[in-house]
mmCIF file of C-alpha atoms and ligand atoms in Angstrom:
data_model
loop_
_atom_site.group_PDB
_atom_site.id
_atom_site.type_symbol
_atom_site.label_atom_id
_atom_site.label_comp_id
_atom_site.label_asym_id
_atom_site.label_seq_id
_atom_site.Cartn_x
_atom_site.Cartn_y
_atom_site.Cartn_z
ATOM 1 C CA UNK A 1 192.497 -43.102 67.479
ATOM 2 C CA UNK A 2 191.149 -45.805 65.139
ATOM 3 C CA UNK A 3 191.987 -44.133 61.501
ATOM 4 C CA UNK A 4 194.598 -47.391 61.175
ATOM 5 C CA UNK A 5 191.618 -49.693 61.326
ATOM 6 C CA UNK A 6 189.797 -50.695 57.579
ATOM 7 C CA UNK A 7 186.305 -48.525 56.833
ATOM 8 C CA UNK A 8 183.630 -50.642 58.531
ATOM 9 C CA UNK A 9 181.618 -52.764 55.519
ATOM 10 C CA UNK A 10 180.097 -54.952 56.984
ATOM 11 C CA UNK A 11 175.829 -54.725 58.111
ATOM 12 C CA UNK A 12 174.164 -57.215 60.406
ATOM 13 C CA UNK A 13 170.615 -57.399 60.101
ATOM 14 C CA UNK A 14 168.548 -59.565 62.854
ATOM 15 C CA UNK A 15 165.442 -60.114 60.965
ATOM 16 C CA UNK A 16 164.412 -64.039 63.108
ATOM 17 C CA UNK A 17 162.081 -62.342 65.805
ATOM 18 C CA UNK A 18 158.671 -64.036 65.888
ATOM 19 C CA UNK A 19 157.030 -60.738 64.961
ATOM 20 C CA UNK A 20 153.887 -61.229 67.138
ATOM 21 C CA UNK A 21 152.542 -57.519 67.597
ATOM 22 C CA UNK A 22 151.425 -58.338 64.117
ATOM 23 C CA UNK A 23 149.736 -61.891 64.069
ATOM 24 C CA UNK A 24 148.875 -63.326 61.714
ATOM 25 C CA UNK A 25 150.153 -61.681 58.918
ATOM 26 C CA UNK A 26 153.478 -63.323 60.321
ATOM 27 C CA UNK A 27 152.199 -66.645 61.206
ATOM 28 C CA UNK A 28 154.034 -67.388 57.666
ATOM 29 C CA UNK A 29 155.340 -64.501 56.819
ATOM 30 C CA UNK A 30 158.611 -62.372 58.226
ATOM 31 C CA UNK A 31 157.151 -59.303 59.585
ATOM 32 C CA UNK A 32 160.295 -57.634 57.797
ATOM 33 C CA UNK A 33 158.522 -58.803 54.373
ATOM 34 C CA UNK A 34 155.324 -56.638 54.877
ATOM 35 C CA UNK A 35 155.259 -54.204 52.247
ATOM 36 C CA UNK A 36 155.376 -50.232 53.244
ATOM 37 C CA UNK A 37 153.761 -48.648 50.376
ATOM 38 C CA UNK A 38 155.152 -51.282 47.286
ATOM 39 C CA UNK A 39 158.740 -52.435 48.635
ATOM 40 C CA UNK A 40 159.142 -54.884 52.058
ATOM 41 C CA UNK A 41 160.087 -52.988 54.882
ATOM 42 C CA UNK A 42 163.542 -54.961 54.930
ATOM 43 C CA UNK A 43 164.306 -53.455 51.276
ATOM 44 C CA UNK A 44 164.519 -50.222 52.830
ATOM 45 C CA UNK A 45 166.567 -51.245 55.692
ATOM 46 C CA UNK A 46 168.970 -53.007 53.064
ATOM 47 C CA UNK A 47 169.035 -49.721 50.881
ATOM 48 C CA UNK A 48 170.010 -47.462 54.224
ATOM 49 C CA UNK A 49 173.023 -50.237 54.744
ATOM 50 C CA UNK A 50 174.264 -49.798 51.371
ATOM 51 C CA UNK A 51 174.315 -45.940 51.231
ATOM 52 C CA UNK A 52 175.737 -45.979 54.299
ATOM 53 C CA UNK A 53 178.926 -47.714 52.393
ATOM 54 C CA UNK A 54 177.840 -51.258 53.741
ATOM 55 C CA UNK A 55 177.508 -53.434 50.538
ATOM 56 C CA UNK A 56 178.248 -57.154 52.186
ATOM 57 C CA UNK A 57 174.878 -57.536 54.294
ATOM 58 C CA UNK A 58 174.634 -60.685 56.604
ATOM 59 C CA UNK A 59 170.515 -61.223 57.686
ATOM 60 C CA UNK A 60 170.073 -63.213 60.835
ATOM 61 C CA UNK A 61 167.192 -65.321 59.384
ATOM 62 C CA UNK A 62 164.838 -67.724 61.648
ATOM 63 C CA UNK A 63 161.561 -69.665 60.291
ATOM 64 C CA UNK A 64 159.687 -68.542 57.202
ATOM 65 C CA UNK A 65 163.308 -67.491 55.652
ATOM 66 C CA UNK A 66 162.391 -68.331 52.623
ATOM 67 C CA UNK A 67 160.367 -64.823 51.553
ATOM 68 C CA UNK A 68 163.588 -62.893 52.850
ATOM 69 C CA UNK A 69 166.381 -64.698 50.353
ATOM 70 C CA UNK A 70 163.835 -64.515 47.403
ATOM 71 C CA UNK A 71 163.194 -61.342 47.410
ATOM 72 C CA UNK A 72 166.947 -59.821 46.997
ATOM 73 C CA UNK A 73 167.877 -63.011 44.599
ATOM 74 C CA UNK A 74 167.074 -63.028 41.267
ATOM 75 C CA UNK A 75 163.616 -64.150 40.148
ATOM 76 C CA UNK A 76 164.256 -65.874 36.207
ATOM 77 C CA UNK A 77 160.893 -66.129 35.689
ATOM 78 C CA UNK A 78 159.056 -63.029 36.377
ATOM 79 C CA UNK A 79 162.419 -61.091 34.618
ATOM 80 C CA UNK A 80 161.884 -63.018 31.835
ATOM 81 C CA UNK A 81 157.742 -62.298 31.747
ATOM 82 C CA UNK A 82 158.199 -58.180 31.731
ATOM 83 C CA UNK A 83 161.344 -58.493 29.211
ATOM 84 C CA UNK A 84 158.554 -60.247 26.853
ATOM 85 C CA UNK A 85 156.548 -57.667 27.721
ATOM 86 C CA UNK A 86 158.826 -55.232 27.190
ATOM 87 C CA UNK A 87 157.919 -53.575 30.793
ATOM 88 C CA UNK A 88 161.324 -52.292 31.264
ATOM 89 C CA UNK A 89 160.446 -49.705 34.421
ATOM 90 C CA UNK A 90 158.994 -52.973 36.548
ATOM 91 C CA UNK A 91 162.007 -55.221 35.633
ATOM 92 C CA UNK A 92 164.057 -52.879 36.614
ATOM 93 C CA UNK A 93 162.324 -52.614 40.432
ATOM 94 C CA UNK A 94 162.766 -55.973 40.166
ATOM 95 C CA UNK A 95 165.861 -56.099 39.452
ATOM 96 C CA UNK A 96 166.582 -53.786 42.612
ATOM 97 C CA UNK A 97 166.936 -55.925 45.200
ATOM 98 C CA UNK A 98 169.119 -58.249 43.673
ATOM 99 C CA UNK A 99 171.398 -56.184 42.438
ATOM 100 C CA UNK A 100 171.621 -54.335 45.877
ATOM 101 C CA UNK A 101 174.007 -55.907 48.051
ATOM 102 C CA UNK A 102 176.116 -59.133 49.056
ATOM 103 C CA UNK A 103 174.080 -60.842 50.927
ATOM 104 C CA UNK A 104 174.844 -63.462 53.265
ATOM 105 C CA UNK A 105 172.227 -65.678 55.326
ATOM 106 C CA UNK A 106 172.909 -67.218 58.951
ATOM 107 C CA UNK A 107 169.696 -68.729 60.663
ATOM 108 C CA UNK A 108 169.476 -68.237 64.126
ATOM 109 C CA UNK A 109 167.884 -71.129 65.507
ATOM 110 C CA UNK A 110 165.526 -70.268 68.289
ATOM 111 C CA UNK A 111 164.920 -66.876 68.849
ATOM 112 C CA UNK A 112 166.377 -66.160 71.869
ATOM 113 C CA UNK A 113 166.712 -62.355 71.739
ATOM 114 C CA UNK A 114 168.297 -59.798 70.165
ATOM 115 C CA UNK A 115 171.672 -60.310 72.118
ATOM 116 C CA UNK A 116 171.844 -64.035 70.896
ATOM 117 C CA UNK A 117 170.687 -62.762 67.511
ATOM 118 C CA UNK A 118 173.755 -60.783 66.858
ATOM 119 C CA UNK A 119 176.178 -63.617 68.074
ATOM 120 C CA UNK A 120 175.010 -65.964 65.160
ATOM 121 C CA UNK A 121 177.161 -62.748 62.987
ATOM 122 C CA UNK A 122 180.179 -63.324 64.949
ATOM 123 C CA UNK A 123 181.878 -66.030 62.508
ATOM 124 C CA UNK A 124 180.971 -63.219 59.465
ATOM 125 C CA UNK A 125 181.775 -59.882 61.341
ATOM 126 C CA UNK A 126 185.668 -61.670 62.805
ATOM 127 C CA UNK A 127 187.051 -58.993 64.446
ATOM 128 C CA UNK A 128 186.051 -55.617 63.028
ATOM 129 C CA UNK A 129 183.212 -53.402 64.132
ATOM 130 C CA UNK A 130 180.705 -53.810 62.178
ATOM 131 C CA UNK A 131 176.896 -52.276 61.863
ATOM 132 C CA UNK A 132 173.959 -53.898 63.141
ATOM 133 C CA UNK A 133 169.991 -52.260 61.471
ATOM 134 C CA UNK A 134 166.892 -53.915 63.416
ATOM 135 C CA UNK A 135 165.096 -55.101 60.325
ATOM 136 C CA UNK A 136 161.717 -53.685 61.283
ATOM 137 C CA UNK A 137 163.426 -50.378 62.287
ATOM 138 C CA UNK A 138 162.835 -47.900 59.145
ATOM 139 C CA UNK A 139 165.076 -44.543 59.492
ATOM 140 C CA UNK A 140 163.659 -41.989 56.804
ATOM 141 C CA UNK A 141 166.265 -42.140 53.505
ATOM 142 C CA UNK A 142 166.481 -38.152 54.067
ATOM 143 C CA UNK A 143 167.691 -38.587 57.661
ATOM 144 C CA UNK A 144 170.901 -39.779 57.513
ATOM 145 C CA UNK A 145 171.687 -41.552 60.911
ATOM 146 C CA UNK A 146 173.834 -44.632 60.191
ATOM 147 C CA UNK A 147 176.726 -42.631 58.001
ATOM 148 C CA UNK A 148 177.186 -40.366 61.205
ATOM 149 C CA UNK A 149 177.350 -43.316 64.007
ATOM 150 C CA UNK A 150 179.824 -44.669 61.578
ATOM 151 C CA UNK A 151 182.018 -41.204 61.426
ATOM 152 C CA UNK A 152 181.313 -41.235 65.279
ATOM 153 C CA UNK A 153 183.016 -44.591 65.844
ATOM 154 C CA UNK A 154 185.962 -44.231 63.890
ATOM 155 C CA UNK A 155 186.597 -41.294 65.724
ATOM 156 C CA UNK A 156 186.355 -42.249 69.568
ATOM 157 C CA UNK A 157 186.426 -46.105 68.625
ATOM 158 C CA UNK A 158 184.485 -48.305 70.929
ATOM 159 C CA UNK A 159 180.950 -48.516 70.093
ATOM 160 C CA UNK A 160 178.178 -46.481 68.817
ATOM 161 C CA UNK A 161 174.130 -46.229 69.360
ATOM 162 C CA UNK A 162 171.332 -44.462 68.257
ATOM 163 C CA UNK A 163 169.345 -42.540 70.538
ATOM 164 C CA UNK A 164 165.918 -40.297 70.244
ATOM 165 C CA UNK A 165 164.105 -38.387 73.278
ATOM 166 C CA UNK A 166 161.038 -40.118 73.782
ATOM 167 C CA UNK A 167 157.816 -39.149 76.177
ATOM 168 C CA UNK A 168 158.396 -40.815 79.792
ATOM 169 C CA UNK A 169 155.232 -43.037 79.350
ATOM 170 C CA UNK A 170 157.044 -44.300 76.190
ATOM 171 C CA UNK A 171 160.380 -45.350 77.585
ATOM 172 C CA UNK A 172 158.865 -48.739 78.775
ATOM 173 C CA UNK A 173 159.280 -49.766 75.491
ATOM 174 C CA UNK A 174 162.853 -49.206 75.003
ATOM 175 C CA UNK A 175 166.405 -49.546 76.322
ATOM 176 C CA UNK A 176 167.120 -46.148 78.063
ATOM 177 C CA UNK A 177 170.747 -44.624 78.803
ATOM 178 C CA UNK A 178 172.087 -43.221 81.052
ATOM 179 C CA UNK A 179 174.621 -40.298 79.301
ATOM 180 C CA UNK A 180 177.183 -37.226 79.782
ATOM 181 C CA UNK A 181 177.157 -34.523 76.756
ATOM 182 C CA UNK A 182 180.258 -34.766 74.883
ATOM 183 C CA UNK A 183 181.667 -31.109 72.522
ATOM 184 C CA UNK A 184 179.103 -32.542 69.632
ATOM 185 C CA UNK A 185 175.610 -31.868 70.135
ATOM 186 C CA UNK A 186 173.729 -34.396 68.351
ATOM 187 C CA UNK A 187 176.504 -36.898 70.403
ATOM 188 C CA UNK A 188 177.129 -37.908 73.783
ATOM 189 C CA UNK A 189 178.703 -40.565 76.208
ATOM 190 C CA UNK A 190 176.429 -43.740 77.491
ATOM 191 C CA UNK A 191 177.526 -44.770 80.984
ATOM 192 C CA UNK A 192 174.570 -46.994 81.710
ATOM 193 C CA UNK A 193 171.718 -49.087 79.816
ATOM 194 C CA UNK A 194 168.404 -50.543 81.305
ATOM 195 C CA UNK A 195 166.032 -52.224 78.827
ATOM 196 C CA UNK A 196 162.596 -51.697 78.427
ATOM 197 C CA UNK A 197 162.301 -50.106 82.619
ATOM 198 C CA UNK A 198 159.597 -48.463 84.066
ATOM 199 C CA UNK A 199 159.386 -44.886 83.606
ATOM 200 C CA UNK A 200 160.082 -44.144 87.433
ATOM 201 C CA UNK A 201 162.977 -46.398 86.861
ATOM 202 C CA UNK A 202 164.846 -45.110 83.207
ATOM 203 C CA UNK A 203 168.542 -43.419 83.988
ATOM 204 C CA UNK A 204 166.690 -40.926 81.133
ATOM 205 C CA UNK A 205 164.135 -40.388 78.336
ATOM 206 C CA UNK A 206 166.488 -41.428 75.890
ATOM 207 C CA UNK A 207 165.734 -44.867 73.976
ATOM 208 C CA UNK A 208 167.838 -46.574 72.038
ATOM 209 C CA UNK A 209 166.432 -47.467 68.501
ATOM 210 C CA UNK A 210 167.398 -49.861 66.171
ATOM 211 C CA UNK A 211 171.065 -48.932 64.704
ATOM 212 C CA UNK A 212 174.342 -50.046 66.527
ATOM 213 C CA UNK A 213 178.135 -49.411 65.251
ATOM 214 C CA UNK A 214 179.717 -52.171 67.123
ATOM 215 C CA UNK A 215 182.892 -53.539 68.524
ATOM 216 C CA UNK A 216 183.733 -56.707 68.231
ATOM 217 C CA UNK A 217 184.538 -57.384 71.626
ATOM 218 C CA UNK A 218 180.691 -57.249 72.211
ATOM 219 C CA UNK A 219 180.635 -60.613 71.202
ATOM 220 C CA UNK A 220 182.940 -62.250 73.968
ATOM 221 C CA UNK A 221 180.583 -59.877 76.219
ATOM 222 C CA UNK A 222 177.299 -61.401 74.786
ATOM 223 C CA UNK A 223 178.945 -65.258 75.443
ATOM 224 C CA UNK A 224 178.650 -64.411 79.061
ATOM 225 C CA UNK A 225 175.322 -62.561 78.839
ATOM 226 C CA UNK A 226 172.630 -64.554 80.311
ATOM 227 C CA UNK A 227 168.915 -64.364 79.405
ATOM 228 C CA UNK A 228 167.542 -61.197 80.840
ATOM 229 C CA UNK A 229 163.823 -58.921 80.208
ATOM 230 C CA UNK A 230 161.526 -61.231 78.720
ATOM 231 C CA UNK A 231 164.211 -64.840 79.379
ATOM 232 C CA UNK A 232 165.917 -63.275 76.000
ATOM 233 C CA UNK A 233 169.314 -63.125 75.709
ATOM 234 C CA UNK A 234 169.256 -58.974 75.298
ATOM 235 C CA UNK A 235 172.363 -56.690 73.741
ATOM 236 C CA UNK A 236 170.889 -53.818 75.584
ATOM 237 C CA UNK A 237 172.467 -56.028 78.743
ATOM 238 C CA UNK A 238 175.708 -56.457 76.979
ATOM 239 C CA UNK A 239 176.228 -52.941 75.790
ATOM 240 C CA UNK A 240 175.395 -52.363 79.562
ATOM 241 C CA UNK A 241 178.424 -54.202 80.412
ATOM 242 C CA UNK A 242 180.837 -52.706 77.855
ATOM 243 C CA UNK A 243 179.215 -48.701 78.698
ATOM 244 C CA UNK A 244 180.204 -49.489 82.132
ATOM 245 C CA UNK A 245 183.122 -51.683 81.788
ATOM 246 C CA UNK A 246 185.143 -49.018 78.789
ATOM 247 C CA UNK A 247 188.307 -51.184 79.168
ATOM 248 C CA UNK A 248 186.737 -54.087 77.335
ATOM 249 C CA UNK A 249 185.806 -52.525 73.914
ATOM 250 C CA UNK A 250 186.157 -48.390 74.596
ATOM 251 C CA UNK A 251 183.481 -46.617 75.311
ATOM 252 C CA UNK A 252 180.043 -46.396 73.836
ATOM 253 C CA UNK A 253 178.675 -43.226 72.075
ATOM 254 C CA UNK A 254 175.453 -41.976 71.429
ATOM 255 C CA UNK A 255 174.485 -40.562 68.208
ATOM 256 C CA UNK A 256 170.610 -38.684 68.743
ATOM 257 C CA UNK A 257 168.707 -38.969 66.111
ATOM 258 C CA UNK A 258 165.751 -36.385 65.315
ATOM 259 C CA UNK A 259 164.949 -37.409 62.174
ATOM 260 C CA UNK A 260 162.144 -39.698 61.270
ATOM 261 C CA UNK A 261 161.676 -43.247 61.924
ATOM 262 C CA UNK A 262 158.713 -45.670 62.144
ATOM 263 C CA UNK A 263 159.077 -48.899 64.001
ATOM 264 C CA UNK A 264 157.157 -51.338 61.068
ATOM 265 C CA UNK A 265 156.750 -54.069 63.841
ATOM 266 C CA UNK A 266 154.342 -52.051 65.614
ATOM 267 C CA UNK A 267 150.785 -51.596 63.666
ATOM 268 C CA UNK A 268 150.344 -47.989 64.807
ATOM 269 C CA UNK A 269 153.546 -46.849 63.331
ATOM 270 C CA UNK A 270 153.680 -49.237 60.264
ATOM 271 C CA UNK A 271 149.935 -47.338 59.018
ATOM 272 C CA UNK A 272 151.794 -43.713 59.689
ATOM 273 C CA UNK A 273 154.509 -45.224 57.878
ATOM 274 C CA UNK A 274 152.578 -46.211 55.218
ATOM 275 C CA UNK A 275 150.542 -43.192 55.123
ATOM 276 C CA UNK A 276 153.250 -40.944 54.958
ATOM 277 C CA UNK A 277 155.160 -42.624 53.048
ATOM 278 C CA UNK A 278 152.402 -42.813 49.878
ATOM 279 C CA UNK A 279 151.608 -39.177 50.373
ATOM 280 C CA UNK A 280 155.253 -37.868 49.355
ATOM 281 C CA UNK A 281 155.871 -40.760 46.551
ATOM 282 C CA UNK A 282 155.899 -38.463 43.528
ATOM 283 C CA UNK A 283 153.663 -41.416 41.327
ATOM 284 C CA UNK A 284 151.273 -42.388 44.073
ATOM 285 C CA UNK A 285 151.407 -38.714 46.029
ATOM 286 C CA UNK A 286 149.263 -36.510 44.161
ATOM 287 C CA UNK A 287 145.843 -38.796 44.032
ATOM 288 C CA UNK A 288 146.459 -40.420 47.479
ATOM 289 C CA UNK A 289 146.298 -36.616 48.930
ATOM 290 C CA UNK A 290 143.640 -35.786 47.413
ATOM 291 C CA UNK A 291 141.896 -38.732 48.662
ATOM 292 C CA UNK A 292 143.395 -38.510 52.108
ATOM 293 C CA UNK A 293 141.910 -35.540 52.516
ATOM 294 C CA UNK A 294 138.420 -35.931 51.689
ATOM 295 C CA UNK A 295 138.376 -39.130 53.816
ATOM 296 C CA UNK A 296 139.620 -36.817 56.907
ATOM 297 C CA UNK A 297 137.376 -33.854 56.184
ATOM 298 C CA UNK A 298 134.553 -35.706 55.128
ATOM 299 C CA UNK A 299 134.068 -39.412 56.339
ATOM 300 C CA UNK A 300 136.539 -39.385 59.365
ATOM 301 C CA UNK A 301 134.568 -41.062 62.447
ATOM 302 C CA UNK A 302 135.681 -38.960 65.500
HETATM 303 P P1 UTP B 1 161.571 -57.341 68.363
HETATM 304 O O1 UTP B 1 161.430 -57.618 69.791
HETATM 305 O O2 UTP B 1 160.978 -56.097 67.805
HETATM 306 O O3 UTP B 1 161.048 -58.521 67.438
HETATM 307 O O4 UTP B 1 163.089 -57.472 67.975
HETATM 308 P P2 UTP B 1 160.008 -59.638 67.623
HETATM 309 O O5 UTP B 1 160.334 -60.469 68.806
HETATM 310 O O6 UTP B 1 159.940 -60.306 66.300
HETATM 311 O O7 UTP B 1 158.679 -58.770 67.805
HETATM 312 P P3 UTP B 1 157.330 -59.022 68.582
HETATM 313 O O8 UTP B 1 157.492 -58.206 69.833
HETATM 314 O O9 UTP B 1 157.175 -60.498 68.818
HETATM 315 O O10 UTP B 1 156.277 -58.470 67.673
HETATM 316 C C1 UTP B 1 163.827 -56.492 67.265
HETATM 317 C C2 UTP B 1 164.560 -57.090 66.077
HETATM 318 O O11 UTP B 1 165.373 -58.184 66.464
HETATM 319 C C3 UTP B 1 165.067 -59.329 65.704
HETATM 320 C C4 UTP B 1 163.662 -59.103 65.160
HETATM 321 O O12 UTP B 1 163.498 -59.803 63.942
HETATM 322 C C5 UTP B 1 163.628 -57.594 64.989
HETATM 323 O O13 UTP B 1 164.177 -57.200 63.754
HETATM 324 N N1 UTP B 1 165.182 -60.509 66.586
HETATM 325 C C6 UTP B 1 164.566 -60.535 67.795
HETATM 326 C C7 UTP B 1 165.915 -61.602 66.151
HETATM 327 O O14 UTP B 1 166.485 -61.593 65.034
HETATM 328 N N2 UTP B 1 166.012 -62.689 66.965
HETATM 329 C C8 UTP B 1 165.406 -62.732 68.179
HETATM 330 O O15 UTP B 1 165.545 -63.774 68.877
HETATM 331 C C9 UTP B 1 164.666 -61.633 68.605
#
C-alpha cells in the first residue's frame, strides 16, 4: 500500500518530562542522563534508533538540556587527555556518542505532556511518518521491536504501537487498547485507547510502551487535542482519535512486544535494569556475579 513512500529515517525522542519519580537526582539533571551500568540511559535509546535505520535523531529537550547535547557532541578536551595518554579503548567510548547520529535539538517549552511533546517535531518530521522512542523507555538491544513496527507500517500504512500484556493491577499505569487479532501473531488492530484507566475500566491488559511509528497526520490530530489525564496534552488521546477515526491517517497497528524492557524513569525498574544489565556485560559480568550472589545468599535481609 505504502511501498511508493521513502524508508522512514527520521526518530523523535521526547526527553523534556520533569522526571519526578526520581527527585532529586533530576532536580538538575535529565532523568534520561542517569547512567545504566556506564552509558546514560538516552545513549541506548539513541543506539536502538540508529540500528533501527534511523540516523537523523531530533530530542525534544526542556530545562537542564545542556547534559543531553554534550554528551553526543564532541568533547575536545577529554579526547585530547586519553590521546596523550594513549587510552585508545576510552576515547573511543567517547567518541561513541558523537559519532552516532544526526542529531537535532527542539526545546519544548513547558512540559505539557507527551502529546504536546511530539508536536514541537512537527516542523522536523514534515510530512512523513516518522518514529517516536520515550527516552526513559530502554527495549533490550537483543529484542528487536522498533525494526518490526517499522516493517509493520510500511505494510498496512497508518500508524504503529508497541504493546506488552501486563498484570491488571499494572494497567493503571499505562495507555491500554482496545484490539482485533490480525493473520500475524505478534500484530494486531487498535480500535480504542484509554490512558492510564483503572483496571475495572481498561478495553484490555495490553499497555502501550514507549515506541510509536507514526503518521503524520497525528499532528493536525494533536492541534485539536486538548489537555487530558493529569491537564497534559496526551498522544495516547490523539492516537485514540486516529484508532477510531481510520479515515484520518489509516489505521493503527499493534506490534506486541515480549522481549525485555525496563522503564529507567521508574526506580524499581532502573535497579533491575542496572542489575541485569552489569551481570551479562562480558568486562563487568564475571566479578559482579560472583558478588551478586554472595550478597543474596549470604547478607540478603528478608
Ligand atoms: P513521563 O510521564 O514518563 O515523564 O513521560 P516525566 O513526566 O518526566 O516523568 P515523572 O512521572 O515526572 O517521573 C514519558 C516521556 O515523555 C517525555 C519524558 O521526558 C519521557 O521521556 N515528556 C513528557 C516530554 O518530553 N514532555 C512532557 O511534557 C512530558
Amino acid at each position: 500500500m505504502t511501498h511508493s513512500r521513502p524508508r522512514i529515517s527520521k526518530a523523535v525522542i521526547p526527553a523534556a518530562g520533569l522526571g519526578t519519580r526520581f527527585l532529586p537526582a533530576t532536580k538538575a539533571t535529565p532523568k534520561e542522563m542517569l547512567p545504566v551500568v556506564d552509558k546514560p540511559a538516552i545513549q541506548y535509546v539513541v543506539e536502538e534508533a540508529v540500528s533501527a535505520g534511523l540516523s537523523d535523531v531530533l530530542m525534544i529537550t526542556g530545562r537542564n538540556k545542556r547534559p543531553l547535547e554534550d554528551h553526543f557532541d564532541r568533547n575536545y578536551e577529554l579526547e585530547e587527555a586519553l590521546t596523550r595518554k594513549g587510552d585508545a579503548s576510552r576515547l573511543a567510548r567517547v567518541r561513541e556518542s558523537s559519532d552516532l547520529a544526526t542529531m537535532h535539538y527542539v526545546r519544548q517549552g513547558d512540559p505539557k505532556g507527551l502529546g504536546h511533546a511530539v508536536l514541537c517535531a512537527e516542523p522536523h518530521v514534515s510530512d512523513q511518518p516518522f518514529a517516536v522512542l520515550l527516552g526513559d523507555d530502554l527495549i533490550d538491544p537483543r529484542d528487536p521491536l522498533l525494526s518490526r513496527m517499522i516493517e509493520i507500517q510500511e505494510r498496512h500504512g497508518g500508524s504503529v504501537v508497541a504493546l506488552m500484556k501486563v498484570e491488571p493491577e499494572q494497567i493503571h499505569l499505562y495507555g491500554s487498547a482496545a484490539i482485533v487479532p490480525t493473520g500475524d501473531d505478534d500484530v494486531v488492530q487498535v480500535t480504542d485507547l484509554v490512558e492510564k484507566p483503572e483496571a475495572s475500566q481498561a478495553p484490555s491488559t495490553y499497555a502501550i510502551i514507549g515506541r510509536y511509528v507514526l503518521d503524520p497526520s497525528v499532528f493536525e490530530v494533536l492541534k485539536k487535542t486538548g489537555p487530558g489525564r493529569g491537564g497534559e496534552i496526551q498522544l495516547t488521546d490523539a492516537l485514540r482519535e486516529l484508532a477510531q477515526h481510520t479515515e484520518i491517517g489509516g489505521p493503527v497497528h499493534g506490534v506486541v512486544f515480549t522481549g525485555r524492557r525496563y522503564d529507567t524513569g521508574d526506580r524499581g525498574d532502573y535497579l533491575r535494569a542496572i542489575v541485569r544489565l552489569a551481570c551479562e556485560r562480558e568486562d563487568l559480568g564475571p566479578d559482579f556475579r560472583t558478588w551478586l550472589r554472595s550478597y543474596v545468599n549470604e547478607e540478603l535481609p528478608e
